[in-house]
mmCIF file with all atom_site columns, C-alpha atoms in Angstrom:
data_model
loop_
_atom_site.group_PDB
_atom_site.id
_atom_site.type_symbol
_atom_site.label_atom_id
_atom_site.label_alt_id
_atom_site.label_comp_id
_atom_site.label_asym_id
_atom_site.label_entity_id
_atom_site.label_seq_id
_atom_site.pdbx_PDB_ins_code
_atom_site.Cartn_x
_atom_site.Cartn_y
_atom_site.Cartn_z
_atom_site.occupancy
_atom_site.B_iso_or_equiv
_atom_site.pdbx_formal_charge
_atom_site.auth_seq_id
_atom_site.auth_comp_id
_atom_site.auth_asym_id
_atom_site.auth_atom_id
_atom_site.pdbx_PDB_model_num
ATOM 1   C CA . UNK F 1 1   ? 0.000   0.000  0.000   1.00 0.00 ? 148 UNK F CA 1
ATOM 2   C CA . UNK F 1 2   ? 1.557   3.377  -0.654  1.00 0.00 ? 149 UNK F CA 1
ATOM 3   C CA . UNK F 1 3   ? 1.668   5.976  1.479   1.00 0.00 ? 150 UNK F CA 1
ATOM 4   C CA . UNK F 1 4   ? 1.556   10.178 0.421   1.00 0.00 ? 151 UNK F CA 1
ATOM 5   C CA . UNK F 1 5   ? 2.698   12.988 2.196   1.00 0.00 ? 152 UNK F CA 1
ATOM 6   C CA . UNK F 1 6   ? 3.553   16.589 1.900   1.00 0.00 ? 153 UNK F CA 1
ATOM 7   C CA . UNK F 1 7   ? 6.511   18.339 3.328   1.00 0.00 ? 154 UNK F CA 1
ATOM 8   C CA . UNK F 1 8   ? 8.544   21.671 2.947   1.00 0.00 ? 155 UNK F CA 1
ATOM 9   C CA . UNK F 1 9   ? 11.002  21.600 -0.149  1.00 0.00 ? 156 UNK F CA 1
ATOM 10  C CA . UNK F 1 10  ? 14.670  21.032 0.492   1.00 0.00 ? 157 UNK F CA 1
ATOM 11  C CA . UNK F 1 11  ? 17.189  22.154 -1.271  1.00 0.00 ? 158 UNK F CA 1
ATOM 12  C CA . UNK F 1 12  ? 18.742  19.087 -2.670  1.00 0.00 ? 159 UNK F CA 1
ATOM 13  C CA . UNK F 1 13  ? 15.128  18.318 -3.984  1.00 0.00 ? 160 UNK F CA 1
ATOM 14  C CA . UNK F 1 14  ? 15.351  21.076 -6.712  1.00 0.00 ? 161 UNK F CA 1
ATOM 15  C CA . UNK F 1 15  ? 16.525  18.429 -9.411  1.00 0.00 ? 162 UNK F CA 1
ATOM 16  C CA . UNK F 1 16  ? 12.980  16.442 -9.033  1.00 0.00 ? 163 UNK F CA 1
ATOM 17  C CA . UNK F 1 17  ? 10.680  19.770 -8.981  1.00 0.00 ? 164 UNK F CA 1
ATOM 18  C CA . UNK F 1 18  ? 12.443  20.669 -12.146 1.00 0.00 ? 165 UNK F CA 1
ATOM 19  C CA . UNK F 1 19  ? 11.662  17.598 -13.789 1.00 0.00 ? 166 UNK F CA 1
ATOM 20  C CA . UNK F 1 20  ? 8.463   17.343 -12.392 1.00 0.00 ? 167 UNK F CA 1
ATOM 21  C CA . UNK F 1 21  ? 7.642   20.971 -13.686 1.00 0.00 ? 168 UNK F CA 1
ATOM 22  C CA . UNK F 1 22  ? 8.967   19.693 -17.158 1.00 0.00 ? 169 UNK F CA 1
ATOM 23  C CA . UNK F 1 23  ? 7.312   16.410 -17.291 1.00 0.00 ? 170 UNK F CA 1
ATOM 24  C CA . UNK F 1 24  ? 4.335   18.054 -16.406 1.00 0.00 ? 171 UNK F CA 1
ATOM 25  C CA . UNK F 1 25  ? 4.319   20.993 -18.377 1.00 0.00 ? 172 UNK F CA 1
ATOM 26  C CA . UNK F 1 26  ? 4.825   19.050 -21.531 1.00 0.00 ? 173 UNK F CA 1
ATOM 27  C CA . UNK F 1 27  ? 1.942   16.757 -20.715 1.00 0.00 ? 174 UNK F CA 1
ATOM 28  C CA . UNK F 1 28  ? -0.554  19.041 -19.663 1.00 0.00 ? 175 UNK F CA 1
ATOM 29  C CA . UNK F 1 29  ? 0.528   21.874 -22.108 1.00 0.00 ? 176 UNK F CA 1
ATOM 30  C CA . UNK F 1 30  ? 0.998   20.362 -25.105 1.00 0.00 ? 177 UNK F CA 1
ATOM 31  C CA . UNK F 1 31  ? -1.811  21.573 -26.679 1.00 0.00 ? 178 UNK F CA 1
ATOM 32  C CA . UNK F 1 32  ? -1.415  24.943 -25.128 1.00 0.00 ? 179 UNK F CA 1
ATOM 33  C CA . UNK F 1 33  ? 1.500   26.427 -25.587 1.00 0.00 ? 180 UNK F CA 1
ATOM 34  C CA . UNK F 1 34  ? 4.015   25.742 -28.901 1.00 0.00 ? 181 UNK F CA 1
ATOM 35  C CA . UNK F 1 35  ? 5.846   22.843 -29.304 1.00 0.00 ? 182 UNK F CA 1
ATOM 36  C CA . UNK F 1 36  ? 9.179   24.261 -29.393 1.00 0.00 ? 183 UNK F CA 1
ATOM 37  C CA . UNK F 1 37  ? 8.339   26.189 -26.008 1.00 0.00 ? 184 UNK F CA 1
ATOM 38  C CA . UNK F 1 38  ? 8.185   22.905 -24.052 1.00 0.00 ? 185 UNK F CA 1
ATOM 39  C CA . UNK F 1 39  ? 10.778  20.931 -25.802 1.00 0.00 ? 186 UNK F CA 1
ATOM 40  C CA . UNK F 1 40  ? 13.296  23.661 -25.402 1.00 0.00 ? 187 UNK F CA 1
ATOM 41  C CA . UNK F 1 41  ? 12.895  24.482 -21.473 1.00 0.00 ? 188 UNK F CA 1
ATOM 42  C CA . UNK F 1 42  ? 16.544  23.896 -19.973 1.00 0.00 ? 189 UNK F CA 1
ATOM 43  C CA . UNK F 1 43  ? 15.805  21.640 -16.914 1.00 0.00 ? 190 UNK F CA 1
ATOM 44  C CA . UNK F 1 44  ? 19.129  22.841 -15.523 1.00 0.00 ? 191 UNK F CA 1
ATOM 45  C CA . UNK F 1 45  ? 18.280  26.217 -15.040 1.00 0.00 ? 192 UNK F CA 1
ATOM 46  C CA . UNK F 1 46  ? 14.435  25.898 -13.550 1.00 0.00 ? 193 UNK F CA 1
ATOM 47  C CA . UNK F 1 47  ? 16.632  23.548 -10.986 1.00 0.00 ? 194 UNK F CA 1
ATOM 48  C CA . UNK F 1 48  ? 18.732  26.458 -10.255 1.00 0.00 ? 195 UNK F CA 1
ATOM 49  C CA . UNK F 1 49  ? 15.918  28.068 -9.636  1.00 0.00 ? 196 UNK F CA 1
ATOM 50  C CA . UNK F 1 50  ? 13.950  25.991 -7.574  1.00 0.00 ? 197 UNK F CA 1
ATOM 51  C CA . UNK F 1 51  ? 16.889  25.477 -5.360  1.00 0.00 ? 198 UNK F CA 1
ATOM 52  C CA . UNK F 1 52  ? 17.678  29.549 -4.722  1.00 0.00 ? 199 UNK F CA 1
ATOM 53  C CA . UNK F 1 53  ? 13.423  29.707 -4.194  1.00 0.00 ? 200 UNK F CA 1
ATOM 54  C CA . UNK F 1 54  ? 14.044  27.037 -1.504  1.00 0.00 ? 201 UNK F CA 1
ATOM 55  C CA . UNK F 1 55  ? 17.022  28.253 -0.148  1.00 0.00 ? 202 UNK F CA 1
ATOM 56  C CA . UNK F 1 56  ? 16.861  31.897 -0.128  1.00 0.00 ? 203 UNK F CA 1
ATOM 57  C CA . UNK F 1 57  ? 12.563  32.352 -0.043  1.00 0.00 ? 204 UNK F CA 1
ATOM 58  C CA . UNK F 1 58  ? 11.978  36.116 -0.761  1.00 0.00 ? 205 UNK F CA 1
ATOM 59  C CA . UNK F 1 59  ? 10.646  36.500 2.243   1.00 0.00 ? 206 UNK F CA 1
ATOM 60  C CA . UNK F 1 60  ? 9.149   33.687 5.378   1.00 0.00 ? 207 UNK F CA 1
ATOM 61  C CA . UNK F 1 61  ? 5.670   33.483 3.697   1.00 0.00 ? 208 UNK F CA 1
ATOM 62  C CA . UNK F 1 62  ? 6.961   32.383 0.750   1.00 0.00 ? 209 UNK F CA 1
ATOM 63  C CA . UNK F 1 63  ? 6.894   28.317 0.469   1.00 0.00 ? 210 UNK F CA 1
ATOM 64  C CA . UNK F 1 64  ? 7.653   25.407 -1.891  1.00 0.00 ? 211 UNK F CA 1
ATOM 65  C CA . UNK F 1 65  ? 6.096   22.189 -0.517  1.00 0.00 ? 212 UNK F CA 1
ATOM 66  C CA . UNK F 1 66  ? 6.485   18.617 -2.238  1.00 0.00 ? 213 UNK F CA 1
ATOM 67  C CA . UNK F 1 67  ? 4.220   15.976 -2.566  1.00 0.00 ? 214 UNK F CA 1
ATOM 68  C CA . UNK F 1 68  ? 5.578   12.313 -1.770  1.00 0.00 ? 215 UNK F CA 1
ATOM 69  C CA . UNK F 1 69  ? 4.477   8.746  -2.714  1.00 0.00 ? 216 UNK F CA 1
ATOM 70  C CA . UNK F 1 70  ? 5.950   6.394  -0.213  1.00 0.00 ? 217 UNK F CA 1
ATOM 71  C CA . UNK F 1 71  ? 6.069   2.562  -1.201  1.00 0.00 ? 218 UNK F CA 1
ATOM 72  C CA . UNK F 1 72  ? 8.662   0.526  -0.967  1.00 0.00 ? 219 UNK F CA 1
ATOM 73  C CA . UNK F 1 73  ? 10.573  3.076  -2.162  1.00 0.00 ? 220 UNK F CA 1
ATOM 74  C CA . UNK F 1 74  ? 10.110  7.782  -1.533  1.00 0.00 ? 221 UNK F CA 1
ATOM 75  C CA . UNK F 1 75  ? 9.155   9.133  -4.635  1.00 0.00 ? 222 UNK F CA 1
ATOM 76  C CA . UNK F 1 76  ? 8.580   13.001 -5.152  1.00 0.00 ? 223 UNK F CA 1
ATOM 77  C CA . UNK F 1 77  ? 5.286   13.730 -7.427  1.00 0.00 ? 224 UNK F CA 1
ATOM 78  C CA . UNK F 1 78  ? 4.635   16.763 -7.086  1.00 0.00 ? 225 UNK F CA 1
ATOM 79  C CA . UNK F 1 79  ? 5.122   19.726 -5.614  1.00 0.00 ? 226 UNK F CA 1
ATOM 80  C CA . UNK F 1 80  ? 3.332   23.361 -4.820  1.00 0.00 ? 227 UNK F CA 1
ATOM 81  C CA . UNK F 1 81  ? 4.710   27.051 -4.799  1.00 0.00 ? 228 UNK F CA 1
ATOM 82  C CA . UNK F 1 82  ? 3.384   30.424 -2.867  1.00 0.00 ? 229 UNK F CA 1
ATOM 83  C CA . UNK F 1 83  ? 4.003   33.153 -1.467  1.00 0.00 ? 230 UNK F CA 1
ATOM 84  C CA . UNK F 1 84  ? 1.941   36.958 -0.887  1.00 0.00 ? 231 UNK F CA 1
ATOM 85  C CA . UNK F 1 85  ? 1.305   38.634 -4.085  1.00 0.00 ? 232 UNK F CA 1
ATOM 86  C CA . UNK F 1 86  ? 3.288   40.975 -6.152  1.00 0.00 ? 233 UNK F CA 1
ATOM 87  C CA . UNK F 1 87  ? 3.012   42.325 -9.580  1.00 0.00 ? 234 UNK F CA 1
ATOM 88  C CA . UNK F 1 88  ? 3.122   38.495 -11.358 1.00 0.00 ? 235 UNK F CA 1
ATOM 89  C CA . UNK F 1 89  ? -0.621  38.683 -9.560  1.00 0.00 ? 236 UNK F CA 1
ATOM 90  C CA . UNK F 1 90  ? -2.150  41.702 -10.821 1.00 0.00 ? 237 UNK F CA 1
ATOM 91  C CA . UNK F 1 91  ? -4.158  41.563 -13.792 1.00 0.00 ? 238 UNK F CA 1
ATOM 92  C CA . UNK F 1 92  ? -3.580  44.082 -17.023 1.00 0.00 ? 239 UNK F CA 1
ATOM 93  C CA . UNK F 1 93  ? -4.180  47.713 -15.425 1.00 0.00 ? 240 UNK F CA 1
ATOM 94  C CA . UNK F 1 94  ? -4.652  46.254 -12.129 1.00 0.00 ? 241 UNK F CA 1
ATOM 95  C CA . UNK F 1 95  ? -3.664  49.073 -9.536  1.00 0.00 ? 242 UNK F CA 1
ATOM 96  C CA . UNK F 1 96  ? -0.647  47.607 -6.969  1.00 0.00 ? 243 UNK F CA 1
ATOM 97  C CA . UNK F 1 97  ? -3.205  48.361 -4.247  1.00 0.00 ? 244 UNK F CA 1
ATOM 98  C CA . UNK F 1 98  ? -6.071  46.008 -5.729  1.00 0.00 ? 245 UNK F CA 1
ATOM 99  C CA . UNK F 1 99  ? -4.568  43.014 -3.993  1.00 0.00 ? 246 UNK F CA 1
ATOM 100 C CA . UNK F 1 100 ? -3.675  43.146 -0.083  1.00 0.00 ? 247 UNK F CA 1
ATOM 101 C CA . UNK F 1 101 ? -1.270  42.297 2.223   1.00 0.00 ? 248 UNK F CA 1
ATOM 102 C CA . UNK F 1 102 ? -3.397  39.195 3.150   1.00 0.00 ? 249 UNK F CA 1
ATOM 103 C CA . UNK F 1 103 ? -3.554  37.912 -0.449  1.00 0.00 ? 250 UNK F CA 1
ATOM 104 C CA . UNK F 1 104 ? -1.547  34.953 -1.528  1.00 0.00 ? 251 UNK F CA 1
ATOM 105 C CA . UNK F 1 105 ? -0.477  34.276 -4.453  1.00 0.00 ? 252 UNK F CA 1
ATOM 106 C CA . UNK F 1 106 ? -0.094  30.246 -5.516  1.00 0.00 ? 253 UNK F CA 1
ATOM 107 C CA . UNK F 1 107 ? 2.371   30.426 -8.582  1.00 0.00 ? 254 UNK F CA 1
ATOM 108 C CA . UNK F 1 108 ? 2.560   26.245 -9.108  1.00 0.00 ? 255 UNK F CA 1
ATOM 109 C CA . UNK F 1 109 ? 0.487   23.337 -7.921  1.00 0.00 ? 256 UNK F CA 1
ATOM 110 C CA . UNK F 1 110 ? 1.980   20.350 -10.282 1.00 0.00 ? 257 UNK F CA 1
ATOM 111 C CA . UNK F 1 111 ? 1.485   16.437 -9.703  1.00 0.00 ? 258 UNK F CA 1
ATOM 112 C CA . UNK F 1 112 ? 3.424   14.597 -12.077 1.00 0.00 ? 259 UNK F CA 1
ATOM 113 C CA . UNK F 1 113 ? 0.532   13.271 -14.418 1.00 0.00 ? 260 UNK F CA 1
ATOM 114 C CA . UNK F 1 114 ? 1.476   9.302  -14.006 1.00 0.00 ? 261 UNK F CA 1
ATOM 115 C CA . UNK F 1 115 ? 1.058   9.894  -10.294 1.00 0.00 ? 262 UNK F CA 1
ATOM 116 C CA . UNK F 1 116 ? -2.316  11.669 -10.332 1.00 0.00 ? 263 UNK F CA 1
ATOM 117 C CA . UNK F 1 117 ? -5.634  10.700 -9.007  1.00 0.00 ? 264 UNK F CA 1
ATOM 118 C CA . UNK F 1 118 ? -3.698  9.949  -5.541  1.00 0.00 ? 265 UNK F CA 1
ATOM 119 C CA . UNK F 1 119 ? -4.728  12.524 -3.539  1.00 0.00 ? 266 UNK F CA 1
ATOM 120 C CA . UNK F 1 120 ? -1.382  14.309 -4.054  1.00 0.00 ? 267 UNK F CA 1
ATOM 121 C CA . UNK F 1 121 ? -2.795  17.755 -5.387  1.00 0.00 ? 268 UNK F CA 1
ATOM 122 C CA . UNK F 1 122 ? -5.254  17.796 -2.524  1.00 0.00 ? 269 UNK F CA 1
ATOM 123 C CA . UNK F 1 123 ? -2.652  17.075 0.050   1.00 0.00 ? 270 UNK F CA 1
ATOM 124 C CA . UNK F 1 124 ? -0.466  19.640 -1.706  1.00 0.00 ? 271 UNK F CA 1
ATOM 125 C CA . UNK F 1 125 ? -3.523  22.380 -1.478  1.00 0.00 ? 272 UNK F CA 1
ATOM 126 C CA . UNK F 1 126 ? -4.647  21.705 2.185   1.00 0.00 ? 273 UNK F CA 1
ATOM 127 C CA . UNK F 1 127 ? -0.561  21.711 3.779   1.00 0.00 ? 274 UNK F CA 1
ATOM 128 C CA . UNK F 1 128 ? -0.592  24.716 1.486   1.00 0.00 ? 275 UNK F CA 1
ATOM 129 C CA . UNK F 1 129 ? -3.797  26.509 2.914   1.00 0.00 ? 276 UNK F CA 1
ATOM 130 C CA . UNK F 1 130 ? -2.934  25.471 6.318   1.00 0.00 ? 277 UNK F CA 1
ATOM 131 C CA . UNK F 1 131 ? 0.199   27.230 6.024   1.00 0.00 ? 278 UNK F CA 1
ATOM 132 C CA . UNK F 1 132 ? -1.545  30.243 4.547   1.00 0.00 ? 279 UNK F CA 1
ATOM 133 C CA . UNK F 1 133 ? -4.083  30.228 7.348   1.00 0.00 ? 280 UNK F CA 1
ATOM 134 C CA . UNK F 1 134 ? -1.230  30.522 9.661   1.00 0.00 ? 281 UNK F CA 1
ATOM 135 C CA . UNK F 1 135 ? 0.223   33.365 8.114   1.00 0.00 ? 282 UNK F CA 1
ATOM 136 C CA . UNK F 1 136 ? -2.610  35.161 8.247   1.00 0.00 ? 283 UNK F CA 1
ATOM 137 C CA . UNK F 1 137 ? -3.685  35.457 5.107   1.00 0.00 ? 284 UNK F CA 1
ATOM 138 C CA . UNK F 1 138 ? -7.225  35.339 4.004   1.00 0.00 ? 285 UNK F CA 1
ATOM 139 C CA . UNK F 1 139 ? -7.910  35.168 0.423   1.00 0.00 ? 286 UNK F CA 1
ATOM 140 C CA . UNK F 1 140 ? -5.513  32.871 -1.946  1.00 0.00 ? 287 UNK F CA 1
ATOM 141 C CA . UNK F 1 141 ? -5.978  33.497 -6.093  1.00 0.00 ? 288 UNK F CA 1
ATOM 142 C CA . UNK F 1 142 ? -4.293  31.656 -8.886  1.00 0.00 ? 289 UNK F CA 1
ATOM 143 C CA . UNK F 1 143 ? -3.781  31.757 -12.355 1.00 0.00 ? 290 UNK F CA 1
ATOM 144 C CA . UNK F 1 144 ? -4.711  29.216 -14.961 1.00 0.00 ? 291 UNK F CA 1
ATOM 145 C CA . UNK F 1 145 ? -4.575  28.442 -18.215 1.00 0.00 ? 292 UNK F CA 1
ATOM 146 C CA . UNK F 1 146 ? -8.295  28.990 -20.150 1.00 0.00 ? 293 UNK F CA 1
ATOM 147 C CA . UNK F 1 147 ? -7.750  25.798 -21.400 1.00 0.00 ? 294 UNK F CA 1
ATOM 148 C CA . UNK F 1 148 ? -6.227  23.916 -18.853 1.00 0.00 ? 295 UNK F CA 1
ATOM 149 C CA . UNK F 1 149 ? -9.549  21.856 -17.592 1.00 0.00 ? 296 UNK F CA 1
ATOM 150 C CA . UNK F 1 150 ? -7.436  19.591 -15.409 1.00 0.00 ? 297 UNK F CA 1
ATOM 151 C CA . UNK F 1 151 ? -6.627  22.564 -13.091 1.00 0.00 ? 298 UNK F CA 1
ATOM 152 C CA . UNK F 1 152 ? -9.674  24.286 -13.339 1.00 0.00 ? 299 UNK F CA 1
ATOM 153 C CA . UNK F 1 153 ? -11.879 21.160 -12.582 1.00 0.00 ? 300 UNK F CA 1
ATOM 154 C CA . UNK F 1 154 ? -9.267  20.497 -9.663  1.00 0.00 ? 301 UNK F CA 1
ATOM 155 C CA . UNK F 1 155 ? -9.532  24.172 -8.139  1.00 0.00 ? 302 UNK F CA 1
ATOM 156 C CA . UNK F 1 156 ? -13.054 24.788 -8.926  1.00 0.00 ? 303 UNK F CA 1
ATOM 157 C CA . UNK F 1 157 ? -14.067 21.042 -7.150  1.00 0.00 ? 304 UNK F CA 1
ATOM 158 C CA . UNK F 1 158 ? -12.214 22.541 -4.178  1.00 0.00 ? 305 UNK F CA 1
ATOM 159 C CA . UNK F 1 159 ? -14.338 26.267 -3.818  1.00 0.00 ? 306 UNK F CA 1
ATOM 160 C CA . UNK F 1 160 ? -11.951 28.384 -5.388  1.00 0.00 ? 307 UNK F CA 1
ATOM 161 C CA . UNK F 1 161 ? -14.047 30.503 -8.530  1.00 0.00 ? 308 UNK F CA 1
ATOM 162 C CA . UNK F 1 162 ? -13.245 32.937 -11.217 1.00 0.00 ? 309 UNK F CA 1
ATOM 163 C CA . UNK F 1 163 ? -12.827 36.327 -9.848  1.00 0.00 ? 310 UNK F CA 1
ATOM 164 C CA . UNK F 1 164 ? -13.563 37.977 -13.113 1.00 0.00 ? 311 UNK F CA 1
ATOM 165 C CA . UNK F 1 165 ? -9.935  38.894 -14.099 1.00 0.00 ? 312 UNK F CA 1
ATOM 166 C CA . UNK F 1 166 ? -8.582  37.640 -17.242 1.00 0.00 ? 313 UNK F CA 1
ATOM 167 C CA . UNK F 1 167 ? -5.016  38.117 -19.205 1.00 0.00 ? 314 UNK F CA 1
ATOM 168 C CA . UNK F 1 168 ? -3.077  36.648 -22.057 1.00 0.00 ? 315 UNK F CA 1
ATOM 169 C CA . UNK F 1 169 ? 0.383   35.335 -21.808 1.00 0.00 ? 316 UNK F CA 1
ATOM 170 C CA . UNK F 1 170 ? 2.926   35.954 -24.839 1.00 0.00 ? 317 UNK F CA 1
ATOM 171 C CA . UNK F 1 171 ? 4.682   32.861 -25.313 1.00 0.00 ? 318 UNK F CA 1
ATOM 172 C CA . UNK F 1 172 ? 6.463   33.085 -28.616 1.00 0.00 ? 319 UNK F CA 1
ATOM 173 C CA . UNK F 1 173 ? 3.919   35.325 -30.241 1.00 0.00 ? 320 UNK F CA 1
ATOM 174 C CA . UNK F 1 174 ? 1.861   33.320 -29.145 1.00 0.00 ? 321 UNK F CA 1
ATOM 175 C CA . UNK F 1 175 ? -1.109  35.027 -26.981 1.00 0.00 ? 322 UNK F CA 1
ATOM 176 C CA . UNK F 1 176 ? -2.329  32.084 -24.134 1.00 0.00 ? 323 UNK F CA 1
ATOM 177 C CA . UNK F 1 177 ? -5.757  33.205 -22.445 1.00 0.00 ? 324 UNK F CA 1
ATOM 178 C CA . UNK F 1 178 ? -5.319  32.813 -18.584 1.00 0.00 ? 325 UNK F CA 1
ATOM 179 C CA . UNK F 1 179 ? -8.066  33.567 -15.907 1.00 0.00 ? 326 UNK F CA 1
ATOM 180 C CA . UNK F 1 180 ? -8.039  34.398 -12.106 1.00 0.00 ? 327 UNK F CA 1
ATOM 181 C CA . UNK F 1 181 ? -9.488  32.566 -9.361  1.00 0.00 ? 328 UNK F CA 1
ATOM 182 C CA . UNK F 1 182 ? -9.671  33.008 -5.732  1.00 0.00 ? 329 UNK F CA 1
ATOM 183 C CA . UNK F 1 183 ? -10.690 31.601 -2.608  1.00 0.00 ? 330 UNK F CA 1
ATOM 184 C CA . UNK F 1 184 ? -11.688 32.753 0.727   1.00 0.00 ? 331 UNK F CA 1
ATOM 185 C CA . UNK F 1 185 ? -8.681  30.805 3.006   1.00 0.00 ? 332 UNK F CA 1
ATOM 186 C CA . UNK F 1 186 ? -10.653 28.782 5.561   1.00 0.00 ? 333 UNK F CA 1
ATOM 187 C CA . UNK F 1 187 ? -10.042 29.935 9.283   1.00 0.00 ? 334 UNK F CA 1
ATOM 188 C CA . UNK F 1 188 ? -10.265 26.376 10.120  1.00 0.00 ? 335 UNK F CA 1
ATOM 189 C CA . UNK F 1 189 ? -8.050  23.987 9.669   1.00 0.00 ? 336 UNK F CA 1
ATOM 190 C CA . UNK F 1 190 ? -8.009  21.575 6.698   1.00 0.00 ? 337 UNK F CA 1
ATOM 191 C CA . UNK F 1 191 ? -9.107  17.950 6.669   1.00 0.00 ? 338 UNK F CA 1
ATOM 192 C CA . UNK F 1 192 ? -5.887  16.217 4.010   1.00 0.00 ? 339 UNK F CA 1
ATOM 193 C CA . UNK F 1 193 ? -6.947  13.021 2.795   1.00 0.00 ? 340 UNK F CA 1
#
């Protein structure tokens, strides 16, 4: 029977969020974003920066947690990113002031696709809102992909909603519709299954 958890990132675990982020981007994006994009990420560098986001956080609230599957063997699977929002957050002509100090921003919530339907994601989300909670923050809000219906379904399946705010990413001259969403952070604590 395996076993998941979720615990803070270390540093030595950049190498496996970088690959994770990879594998996962070029799975779930593939129809998204261009070809060339994906196949031309350098795994080397997003491990770089995993491992300075882990080991020199911009500031105490922000996190990188990592899903495990634990067997016979500890695999990482996945692996989640926040921290309070900053201009990455805003949406096109969004005044700095829009979002508060109690707003947190999630910037990555990946489970490598051949270990989803686990419970990883929602382990990932609850450690990450129970942390949130704890900082004090009270509203979380995310950015996803128009077309990503994987993400949405997840997010939307766990309260959060559009908050009206939309954007396009350039990716190669390529425009890639995104939209907000947001959740109230419980003041309770979370029930991980």
């Amino acid at each position: 029977m395996a076993l998941g958890f979720v615990r803070p990132a270390r540093p030595e675990d950049a190498g496996e969020i970088a690959r994770i982020q990879l594998a996962t981007w070029r799975v779930a994006y593939r129809r998204l974003l261009p070809r060339h994009v994906l196949a031309n990420l350098d795994e080397a560098l997003l491990a770089q920066r995993w491992e300075a986001a882990v080991r020199q956080p911009p500031s105490e609230n922000h996190r990188v947690l990592v899903a495990v599957e634990q067997a016979e063997q500890s695999y990482l699977v996945g692996f989640a990113a926040s921290g309070p929002v900053d201009a990455e957050a805003l949406a096109p002509n969004e005044p700095a002031e829009a979002l508060g100090p109690d707003v947190v921003a999630v910037t990555d919530l990946l489970v490598e696709p051949r270990w989803g339907r686990r419970g990883h994601g929602s382990r990932l989300l609850a450690a990450s809102v129970d942390l949130w909670r704890e900082s004090g923050f009270s509203t979380a809000l995310a950015w996803v992909f128009e077309g990503d219906q994987a993400s949405r379904k997840f997010l939307t399946a766990a309260g959060w909603e559009p908050d009206g705010a939309g954007r396009a990413l350039d990716v190669d001259d390529m425009l890639v519709p995104q939209l907000r969403l947001h959740v109230a952070v419980p003041t309770e604590p979370t029930d991980a299954t």
